[in-house]
Short mmCIF file of C-alpha atoms in Angstrom, two decimals:
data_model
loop_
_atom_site.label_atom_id
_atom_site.label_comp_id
_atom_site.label_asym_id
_atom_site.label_seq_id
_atom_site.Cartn_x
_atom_site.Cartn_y
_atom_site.Cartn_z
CA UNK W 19 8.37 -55.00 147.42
CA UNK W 20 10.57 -54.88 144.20
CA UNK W 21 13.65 -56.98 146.31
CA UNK W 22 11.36 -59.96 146.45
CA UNK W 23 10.35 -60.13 142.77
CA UNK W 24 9.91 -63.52 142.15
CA UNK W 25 11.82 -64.55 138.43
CA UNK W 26 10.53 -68.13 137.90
CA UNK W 27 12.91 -70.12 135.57
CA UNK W 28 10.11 -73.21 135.37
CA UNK W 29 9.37 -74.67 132.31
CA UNK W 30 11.54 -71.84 130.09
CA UNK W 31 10.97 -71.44 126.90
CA UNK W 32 14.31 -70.27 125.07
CA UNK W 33 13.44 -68.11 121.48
CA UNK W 34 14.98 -69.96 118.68
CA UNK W 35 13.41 -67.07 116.21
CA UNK W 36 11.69 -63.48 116.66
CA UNK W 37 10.00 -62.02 114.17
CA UNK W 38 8.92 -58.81 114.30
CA UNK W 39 4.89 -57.93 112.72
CA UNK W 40 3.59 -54.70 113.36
CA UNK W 41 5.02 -51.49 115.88
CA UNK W 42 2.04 -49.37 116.58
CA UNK W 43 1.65 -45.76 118.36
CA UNK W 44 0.80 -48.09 121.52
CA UNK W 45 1.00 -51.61 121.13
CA UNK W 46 3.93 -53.92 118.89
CA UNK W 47 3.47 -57.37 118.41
CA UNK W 48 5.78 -60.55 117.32
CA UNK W 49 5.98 -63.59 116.78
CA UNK W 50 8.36 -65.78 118.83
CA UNK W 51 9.20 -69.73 117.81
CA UNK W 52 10.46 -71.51 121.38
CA UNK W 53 12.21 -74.73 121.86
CA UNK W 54 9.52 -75.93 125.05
CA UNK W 55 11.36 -77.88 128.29
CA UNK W 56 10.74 -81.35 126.26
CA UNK W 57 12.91 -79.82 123.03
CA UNK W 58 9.52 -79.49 120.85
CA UNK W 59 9.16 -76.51 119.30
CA UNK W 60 6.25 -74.44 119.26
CA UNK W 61 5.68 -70.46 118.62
CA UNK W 62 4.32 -67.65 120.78
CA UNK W 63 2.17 -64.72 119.44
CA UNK W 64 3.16 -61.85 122.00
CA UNK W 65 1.51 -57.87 122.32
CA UNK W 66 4.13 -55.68 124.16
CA UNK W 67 2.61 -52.96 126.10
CA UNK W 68 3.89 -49.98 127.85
CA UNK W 69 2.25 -50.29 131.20
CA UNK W 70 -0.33 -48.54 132.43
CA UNK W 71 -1.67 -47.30 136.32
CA UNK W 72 -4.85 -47.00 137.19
CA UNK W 73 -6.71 -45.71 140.76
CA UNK W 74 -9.07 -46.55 143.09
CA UNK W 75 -9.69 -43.27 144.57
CA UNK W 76 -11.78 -42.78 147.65
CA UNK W 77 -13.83 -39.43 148.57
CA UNK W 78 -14.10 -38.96 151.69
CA UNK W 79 -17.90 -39.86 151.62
CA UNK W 80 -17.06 -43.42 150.78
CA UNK W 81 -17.60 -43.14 147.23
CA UNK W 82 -15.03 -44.25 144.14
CA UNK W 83 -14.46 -42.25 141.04
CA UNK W 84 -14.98 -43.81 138.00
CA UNK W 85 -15.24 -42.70 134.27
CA UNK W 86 -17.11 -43.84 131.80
CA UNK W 87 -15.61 -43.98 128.35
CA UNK W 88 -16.14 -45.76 124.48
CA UNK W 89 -13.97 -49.14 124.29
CA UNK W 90 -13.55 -49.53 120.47
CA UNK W 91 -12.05 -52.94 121.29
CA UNK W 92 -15.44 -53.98 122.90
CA UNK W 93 -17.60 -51.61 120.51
CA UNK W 94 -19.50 -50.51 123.63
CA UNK W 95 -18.70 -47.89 126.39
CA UNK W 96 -17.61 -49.17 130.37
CA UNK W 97 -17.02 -48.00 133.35
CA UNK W 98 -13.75 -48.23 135.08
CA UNK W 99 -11.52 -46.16 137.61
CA UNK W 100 -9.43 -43.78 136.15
CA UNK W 101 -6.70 -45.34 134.09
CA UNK W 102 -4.05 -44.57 131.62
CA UNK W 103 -0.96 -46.15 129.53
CA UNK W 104 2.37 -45.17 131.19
CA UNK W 105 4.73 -42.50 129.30
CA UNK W 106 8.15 -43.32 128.20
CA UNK W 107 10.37 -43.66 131.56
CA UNK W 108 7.62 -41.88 133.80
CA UNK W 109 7.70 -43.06 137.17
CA UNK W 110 4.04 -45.23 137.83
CA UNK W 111 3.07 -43.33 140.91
CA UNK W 112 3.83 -40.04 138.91
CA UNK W 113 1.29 -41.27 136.26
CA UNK W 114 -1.33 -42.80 138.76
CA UNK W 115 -1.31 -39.15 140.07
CA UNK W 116 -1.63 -37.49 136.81
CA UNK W 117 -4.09 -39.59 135.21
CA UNK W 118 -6.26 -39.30 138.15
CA UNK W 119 -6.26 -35.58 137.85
CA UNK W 120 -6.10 -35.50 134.02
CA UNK W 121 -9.49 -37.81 133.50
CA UNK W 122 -11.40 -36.39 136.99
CA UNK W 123 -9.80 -33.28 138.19
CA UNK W 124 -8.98 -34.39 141.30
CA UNK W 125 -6.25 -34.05 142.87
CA UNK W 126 -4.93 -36.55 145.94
CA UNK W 127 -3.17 -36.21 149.36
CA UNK W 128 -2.24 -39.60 149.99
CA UNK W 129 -1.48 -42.59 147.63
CA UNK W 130 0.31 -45.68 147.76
CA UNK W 131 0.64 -48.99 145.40
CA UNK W 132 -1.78 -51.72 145.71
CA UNK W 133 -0.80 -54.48 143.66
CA UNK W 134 1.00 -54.47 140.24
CA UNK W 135 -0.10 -57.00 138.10
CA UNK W 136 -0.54 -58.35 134.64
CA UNK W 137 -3.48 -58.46 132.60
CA UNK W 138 -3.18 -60.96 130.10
CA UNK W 139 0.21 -63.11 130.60
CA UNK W 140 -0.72 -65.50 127.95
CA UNK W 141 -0.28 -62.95 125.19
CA UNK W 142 0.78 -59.92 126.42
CA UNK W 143 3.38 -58.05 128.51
CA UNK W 144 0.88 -55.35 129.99
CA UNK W 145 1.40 -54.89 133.60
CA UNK W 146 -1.34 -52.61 135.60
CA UNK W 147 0.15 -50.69 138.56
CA UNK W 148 -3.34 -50.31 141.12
CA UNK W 149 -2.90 -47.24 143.52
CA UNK W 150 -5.08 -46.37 146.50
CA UNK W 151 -5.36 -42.30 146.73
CA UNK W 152 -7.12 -40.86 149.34
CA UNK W 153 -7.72 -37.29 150.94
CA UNK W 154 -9.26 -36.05 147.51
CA UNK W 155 -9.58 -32.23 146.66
CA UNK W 156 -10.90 -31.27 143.25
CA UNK W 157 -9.63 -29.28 140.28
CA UNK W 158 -9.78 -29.27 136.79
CA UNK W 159 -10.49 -31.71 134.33
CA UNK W 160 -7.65 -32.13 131.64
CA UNK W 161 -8.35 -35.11 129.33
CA UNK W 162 -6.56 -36.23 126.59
CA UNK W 163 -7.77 -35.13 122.89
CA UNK W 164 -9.00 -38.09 121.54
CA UNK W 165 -10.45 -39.17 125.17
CA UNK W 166 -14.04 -38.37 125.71
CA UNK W 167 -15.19 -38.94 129.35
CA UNK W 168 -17.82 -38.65 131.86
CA UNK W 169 -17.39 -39.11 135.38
CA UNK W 170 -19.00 -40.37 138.54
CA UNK W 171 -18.61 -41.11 141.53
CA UNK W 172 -20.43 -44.06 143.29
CA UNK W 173 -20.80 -46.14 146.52
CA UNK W 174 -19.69 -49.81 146.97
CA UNK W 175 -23.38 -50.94 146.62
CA UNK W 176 -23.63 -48.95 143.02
CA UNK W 177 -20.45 -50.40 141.80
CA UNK W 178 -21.11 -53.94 143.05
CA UNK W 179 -24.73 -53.09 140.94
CA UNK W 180 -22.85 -51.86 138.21
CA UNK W 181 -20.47 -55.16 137.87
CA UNK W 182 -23.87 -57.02 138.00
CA UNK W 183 -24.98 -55.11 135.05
CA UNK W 184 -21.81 -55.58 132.72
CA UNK W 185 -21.38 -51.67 133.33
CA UNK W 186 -18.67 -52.19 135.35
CA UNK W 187 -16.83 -55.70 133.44
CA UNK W 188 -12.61 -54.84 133.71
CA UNK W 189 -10.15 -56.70 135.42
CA UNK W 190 -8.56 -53.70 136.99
CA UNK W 191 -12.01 -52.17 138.12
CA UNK W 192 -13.67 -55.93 139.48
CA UNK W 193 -10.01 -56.03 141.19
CA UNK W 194 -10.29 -52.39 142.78
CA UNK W 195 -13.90 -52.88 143.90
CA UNK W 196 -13.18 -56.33 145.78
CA UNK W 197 -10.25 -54.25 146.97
CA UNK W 198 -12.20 -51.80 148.62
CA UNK W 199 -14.52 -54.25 149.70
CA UNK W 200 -12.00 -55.71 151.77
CA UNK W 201 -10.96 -52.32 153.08
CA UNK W 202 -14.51 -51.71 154.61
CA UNK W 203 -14.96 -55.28 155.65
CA UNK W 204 -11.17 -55.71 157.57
CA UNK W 205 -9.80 -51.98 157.55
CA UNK W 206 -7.10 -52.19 155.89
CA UNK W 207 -5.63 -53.54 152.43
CA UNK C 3 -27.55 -61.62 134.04
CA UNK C 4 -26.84 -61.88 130.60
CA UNK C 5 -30.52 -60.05 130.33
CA UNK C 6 -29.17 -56.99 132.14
CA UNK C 7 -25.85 -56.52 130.00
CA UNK C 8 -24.65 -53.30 129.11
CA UNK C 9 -24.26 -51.98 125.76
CA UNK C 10 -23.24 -48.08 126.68
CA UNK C 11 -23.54 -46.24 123.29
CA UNK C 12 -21.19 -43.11 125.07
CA UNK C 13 -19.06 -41.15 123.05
CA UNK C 14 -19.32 -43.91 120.04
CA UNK C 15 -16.23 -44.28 117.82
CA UNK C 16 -17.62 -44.69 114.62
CA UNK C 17 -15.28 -47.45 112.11
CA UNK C 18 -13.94 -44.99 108.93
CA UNK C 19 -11.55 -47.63 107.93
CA UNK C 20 -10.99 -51.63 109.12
CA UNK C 21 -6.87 -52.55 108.14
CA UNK C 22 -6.26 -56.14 109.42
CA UNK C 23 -2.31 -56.46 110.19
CA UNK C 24 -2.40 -60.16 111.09
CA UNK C 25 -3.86 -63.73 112.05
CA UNK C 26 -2.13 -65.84 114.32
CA UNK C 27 -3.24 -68.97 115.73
CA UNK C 28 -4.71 -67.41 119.07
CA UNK C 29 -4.92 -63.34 118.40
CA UNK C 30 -5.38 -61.19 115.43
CA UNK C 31 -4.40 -58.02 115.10
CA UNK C 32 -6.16 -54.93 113.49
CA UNK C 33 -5.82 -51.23 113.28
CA UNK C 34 -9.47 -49.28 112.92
CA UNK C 35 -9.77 -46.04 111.89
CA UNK C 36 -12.23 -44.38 113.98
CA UNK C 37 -14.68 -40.95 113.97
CA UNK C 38 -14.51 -39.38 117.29
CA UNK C 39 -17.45 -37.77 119.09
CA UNK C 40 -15.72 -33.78 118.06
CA UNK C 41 -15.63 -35.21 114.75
CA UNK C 42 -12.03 -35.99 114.15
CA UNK C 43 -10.43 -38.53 113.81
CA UNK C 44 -7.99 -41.18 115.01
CA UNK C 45 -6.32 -44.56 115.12
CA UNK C 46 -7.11 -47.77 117.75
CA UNK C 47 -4.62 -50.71 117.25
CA UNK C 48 -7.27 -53.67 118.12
CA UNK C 49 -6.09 -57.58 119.26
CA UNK C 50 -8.91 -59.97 118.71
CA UNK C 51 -8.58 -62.97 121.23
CA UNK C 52 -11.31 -66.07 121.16
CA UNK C 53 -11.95 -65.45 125.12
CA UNK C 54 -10.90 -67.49 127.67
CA UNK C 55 -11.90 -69.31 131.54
CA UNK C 56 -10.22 -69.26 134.76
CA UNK C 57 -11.66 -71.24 137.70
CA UNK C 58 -11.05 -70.24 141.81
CA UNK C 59 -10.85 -74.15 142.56
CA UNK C 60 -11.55 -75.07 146.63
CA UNK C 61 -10.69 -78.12 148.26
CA UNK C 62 -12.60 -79.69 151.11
CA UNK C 63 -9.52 -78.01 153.82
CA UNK C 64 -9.76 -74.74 152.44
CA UNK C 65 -7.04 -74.57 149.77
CA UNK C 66 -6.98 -73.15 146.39
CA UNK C 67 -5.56 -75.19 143.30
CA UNK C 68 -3.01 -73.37 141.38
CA UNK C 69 -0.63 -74.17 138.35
CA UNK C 70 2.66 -72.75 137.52
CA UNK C 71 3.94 -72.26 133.80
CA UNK C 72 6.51 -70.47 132.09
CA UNK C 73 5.04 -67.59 130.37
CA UNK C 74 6.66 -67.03 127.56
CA UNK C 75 5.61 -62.59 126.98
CA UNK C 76 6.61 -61.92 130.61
CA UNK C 77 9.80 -64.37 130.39
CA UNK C 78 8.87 -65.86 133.28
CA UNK C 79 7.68 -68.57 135.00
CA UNK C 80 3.86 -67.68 137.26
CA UNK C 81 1.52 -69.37 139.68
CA UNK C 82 -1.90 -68.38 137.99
CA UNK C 83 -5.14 -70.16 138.54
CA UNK C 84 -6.39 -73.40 135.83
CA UNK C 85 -7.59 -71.14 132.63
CA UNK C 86 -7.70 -71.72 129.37
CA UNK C 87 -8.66 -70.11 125.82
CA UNK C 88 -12.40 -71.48 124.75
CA UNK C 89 -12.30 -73.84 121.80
CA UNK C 90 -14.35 -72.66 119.26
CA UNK C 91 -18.36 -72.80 119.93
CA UNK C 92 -17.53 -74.00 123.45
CA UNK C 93 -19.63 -73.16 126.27
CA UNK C 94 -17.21 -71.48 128.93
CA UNK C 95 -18.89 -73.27 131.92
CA UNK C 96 -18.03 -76.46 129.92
CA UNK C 97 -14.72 -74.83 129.14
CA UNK C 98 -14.04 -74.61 132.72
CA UNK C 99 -14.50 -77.95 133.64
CA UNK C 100 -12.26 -79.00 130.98
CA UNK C 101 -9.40 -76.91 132.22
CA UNK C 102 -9.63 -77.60 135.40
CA UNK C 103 -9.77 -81.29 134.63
CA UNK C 104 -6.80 -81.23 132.18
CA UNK C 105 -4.36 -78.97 134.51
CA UNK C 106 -5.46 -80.31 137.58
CA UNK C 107 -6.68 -83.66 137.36
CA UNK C 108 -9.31 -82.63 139.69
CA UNK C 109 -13.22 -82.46 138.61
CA UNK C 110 -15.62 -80.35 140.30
CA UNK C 111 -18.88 -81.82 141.95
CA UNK C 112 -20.19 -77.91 142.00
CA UNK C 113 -19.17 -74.89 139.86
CA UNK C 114 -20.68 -70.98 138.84
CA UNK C 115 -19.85 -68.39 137.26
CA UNK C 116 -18.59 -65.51 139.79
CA UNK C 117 -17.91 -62.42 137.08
CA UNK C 118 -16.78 -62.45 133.30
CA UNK C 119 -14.39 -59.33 132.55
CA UNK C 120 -12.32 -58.18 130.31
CA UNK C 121 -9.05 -57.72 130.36
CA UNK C 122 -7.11 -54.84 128.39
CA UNK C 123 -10.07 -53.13 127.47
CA UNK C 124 -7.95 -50.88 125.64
CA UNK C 125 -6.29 -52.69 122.95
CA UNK C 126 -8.04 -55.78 123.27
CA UNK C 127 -11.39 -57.90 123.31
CA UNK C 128 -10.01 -60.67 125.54
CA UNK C 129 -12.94 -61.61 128.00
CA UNK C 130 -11.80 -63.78 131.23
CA UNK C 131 -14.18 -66.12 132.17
CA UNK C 132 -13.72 -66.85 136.45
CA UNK C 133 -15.85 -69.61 137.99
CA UNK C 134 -15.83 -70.85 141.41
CA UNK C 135 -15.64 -74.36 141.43
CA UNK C 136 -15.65 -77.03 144.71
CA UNK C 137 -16.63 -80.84 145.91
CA UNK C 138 -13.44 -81.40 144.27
CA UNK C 139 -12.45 -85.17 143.51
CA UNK C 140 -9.05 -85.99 141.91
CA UNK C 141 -8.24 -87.63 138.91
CA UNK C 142 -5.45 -87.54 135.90
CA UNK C 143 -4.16 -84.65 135.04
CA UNK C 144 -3.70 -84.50 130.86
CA UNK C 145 -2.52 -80.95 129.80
CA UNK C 146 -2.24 -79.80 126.20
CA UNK C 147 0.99 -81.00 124.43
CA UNK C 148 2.76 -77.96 124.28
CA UNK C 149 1.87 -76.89 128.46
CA UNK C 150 4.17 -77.94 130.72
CA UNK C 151 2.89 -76.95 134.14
CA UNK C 152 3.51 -77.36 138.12
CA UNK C 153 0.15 -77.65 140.67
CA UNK C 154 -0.12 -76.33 144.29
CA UNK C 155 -2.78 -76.62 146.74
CA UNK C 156 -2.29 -73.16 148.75
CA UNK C 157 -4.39 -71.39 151.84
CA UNK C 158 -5.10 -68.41 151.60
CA UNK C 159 -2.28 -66.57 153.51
CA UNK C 160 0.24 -68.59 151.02
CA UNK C 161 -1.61 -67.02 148.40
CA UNK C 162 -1.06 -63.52 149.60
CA UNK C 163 2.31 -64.01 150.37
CA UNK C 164 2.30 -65.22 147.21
CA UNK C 165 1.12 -61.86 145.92
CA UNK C 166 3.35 -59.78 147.62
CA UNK C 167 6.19 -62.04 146.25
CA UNK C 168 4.87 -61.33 142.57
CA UNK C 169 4.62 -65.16 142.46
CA UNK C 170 1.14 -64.88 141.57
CA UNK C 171 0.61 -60.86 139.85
CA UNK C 172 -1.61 -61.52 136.88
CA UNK C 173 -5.67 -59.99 137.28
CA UNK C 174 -7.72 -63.39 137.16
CA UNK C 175 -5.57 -64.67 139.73
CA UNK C 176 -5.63 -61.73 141.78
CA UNK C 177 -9.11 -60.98 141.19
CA UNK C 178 -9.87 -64.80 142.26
CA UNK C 179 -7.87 -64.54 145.83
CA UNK C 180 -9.70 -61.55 146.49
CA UNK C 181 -13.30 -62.96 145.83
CA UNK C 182 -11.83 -65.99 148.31
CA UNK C 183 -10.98 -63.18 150.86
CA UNK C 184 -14.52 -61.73 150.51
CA UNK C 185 -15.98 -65.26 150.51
CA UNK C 186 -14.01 -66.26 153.88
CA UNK C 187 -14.99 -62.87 155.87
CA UNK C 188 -18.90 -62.90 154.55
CA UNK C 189 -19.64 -66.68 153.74
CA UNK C 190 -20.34 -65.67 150.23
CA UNK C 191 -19.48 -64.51 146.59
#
């Protein structure tokens, strides 16, 4: 759907000044000042972000895997889908595929793009790229080294239990369980 | 359910060092040094963001109220739904009336929380927020000084369209069409 990418001009804010604060291993941020649509000025504190995928991936006994991890951010562990920041000029299916084998060992026949979409547009440039993989078949488990995970796999009833319970509490993982809802409730998403 | 939140303990990270980088008006910025469950060690870069509400807004003829704005980290202009940071010490149900008021013009006769989640729960503490709000009644719309912003009243089908147009493609406003979906096909959310 990339030929329909909608570029909205409304409202633009042009950068009179950038300045540069911090480049991390993951994250940079800076500072812009903008001249706003009535020719105030105000400034803009922006995080730029790689990208990252992340799965919804069904078993064929109607369950979804999901891992759960430590969130320093948070200073508490969650549990989402499988997930991971994009490498440099790696295609996003190509990572939605390895991530999903990396942090579960599974391994997927079928997958296709759900929705790509941002996770905090007020400060941040992070986009999400949500895949659907199906026809699972399991392998080996391959996290990262400083990634420490455990995995499960659960029904829809579980997970809507676990969002109830703060256990499940991420964007991307409240937006792939209402996906899947859907997908039992209509057949199709 | 605040009674029933999880606090996972998993695979703690343990703080070895605390370096803040910077304060901005909205996020700050810090890099934590961190023992890992192996015991070794490594880095998380860490934005700190006061938390924020979104509200899924109904009218009476089954339309849901949405805003565009320029967004100045994406360089683009989006159709989200009404959010907002929370002012400091506000309560976010209180914080979502005030949004939707101040965007909108519109006040809400009924409104409840439907999930709070974060957002990039991997460099960042941003929670979202999303309340259902409806008996909608108009009146002035009075948004901050430095918000310029466009409303729409759109069904459901424009919404998706919407979607696959990347005209809406941020998670609160995705998240919030889905719950809609769900709410249409089972009478409730």
């Amino acid at each position: 759907m990339q030929h329909t990418r909608y570029e909205g001009r409304k409202f633009e804010e042009t950068t009179i000044e950038f300045k540069p604060i911090f480049q991390g291993k993951i994250i940079s941020l800076q500072v812009d000042t903008v001249r706003l649509p009535n020719g105030g000025t105000s400034t803009r504190e922006i995080v730029k972000h790689p990208g990252a995928v992340a799965v919804l991936a069904l078993t064929e006994d109607g369950r979804m895997l999901v891992v759960e991890q430590y969130r320093k951010a948070l200073e508490k562990s969650q549990v989402e889908i499988p997930a991971g920041k994009l490498d440099s000029g790696e295609d996003p299916m190509d990572a939605a595929r390895r991530e999903l084998e990396e942090e579960t060992g599974y391994q997927c026949g079928s997958i296709r793009l759900l929705h790509s979409f941002y996770t905090s547009p007020g400060f941040a440039d992070e986009i999400v790229h949500l895949y659907l993989a199906e026809n699972l078949t399991k392998g080996e488990v391959n996290p990262d080294e400083d990634e420490f995970l455990e995995i499960e796999a659960i029904t829809l009833e579980e997970a809507q239990r676990y969002m109830a319970e703060w256990r499940i509490s991420d964007a991307k993982t409240i937006t792939a369980v209402y996906a899947w809802q859907v997908y039992q409730l209509t057949g199709r998403i």
